[in-house]
Amino acid sequence: RVLLPELERGVTEAILKFIYTDTLEADLQLTFDVFCELGLFQITALQERCEFVLAANLDSDCVSVVLEGALRVNSEFLRDRC
């Protein structure tokens, strides 16, 4: 059993599911939460998938939050799209 107390259960489950199945089944909030925690794991393919999902769904309601996340994890791709 591995304990990652700083991660929400949904984030941990989404990351593990991606590792084992190469799929990301998450709403935008969970996708954002996973994206912001990826620095701990350095899973480039998952980071890229999250970036594309978030960029494709940018709108005026979420752009500032997504930009903040992009800056936090040094995502040039997502930062440039915001």
Coordinates of C-alpha atoms in Angstrom, one line a residue:
R1 CA 0.0 0.0 0.0
V2 CA 1.3 3.4 -1.0
L3 CA 0.1 6.5 0.9
L4 CA 0.2 9.9 -0.7
P5 CA -1.7 12.0 1.8
E6 CA -1.2 15.3 0.0
L7 CA -3.2 14.0 -3.0
E8 CA -6.9 13.7 -3.3
R9 CA -8.1 10.2 -3.9
G10 CA -9.6 11.0 -7.3
V11 CA -6.2 12.5 -8.5
T12 CA -4.3 9.4 -7.3
E13 CA -6.8 7.1 -9.0
A14 CA -6.7 9.1 -12.3
I15 CA -2.9 9.0 -12.3
L16 CA -2.8 5.3 -11.6
K17 CA -5.4 4.5 -14.2
F18 CA -3.4 6.5 -16.8
I19 CA -0.2 4.6 -15.9
Y20 CA -1.9 1.2 -16.4
T21 CA -4.3 2.0 -19.3
D22 CA -3.0 5.1 -21.0
T23 CA -6.4 6.7 -20.6
L24 CA -7.6 9.8 -18.9
E25 CA -11.2 9.8 -17.9
A26 CA -11.8 13.0 -16.0
D27 CA -13.9 16.1 -16.0
L28 CA -12.2 19.4 -16.4
Q29 CA -11.7 20.0 -12.7
L30 CA -10.1 16.6 -12.1
T31 CA -8.0 17.1 -15.2
F32 CA -6.7 20.4 -13.8
D33 CA -6.1 18.9 -10.4
V34 CA -4.1 16.0 -12.0
F35 CA -2.2 18.5 -14.1
C36 CA -1.1 20.5 -11.1
E37 CA 0.2 17.5 -9.2
L38 CA 2.2 16.0 -12.1
G39 CA 5.4 17.6 -11.0
L40 CA 5.7 14.9 -8.3
F41 CA 5.6 12.1 -10.9
Q42 CA 7.1 13.5 -14.1
I43 CA 4.7 11.6 -16.3
T44 CA 5.2 13.6 -19.5
A45 CA 2.5 11.8 -21.6
L46 CA -0.1 12.5 -18.9
Q47 CA 0.9 16.1 -18.6
E48 CA 0.6 16.6 -22.4
R49 CA -2.8 14.9 -22.4
C50 CA -4.0 17.2 -19.6
E51 CA -2.6 20.3 -21.4
F52 CA -4.5 19.5 -24.6
V53 CA -7.7 18.8 -22.7
L54 CA -7.4 22.0 -20.7
A55 CA -6.4 24.1 -23.8
A56 CA -9.3 22.8 -25.8
N57 CA -11.8 23.8 -23.1
L58 CA -10.4 27.3 -22.2
D59 CA -13.0 30.0 -21.8
S60 CA -13.4 33.2 -19.9
D61 CA -14.6 31.4 -16.8
C62 CA -11.5 29.3 -16.3
V63 CA -8.6 30.9 -18.2
S64 CA -7.1 32.7 -15.1
V65 CA -7.2 29.5 -13.0
V66 CA -5.6 27.5 -15.8
L67 CA -3.0 30.1 -16.4
E68 CA -2.1 30.0 -12.7
G69 CA -1.7 26.2 -12.9
A70 CA 0.3 26.5 -16.1
L71 CA 2.7 29.0 -14.4
R72 CA 3.0 26.8 -11.3
V73 CA 4.1 23.7 -13.3
N74 CA 6.0 25.7 -16.0
S75 CA 3.8 24.6 -18.9
E76 CA 4.8 26.8 -21.8
F77 CA 2.3 25.1 -24.0
L78 CA -0.7 25.9 -21.8
R79 CA 0.7 29.3 -20.7
D80 CA 0.9 30.4 -24.4
R81 CA -2.7 29.3 -25.0
C82 CA -4.0 31.3 -22.1

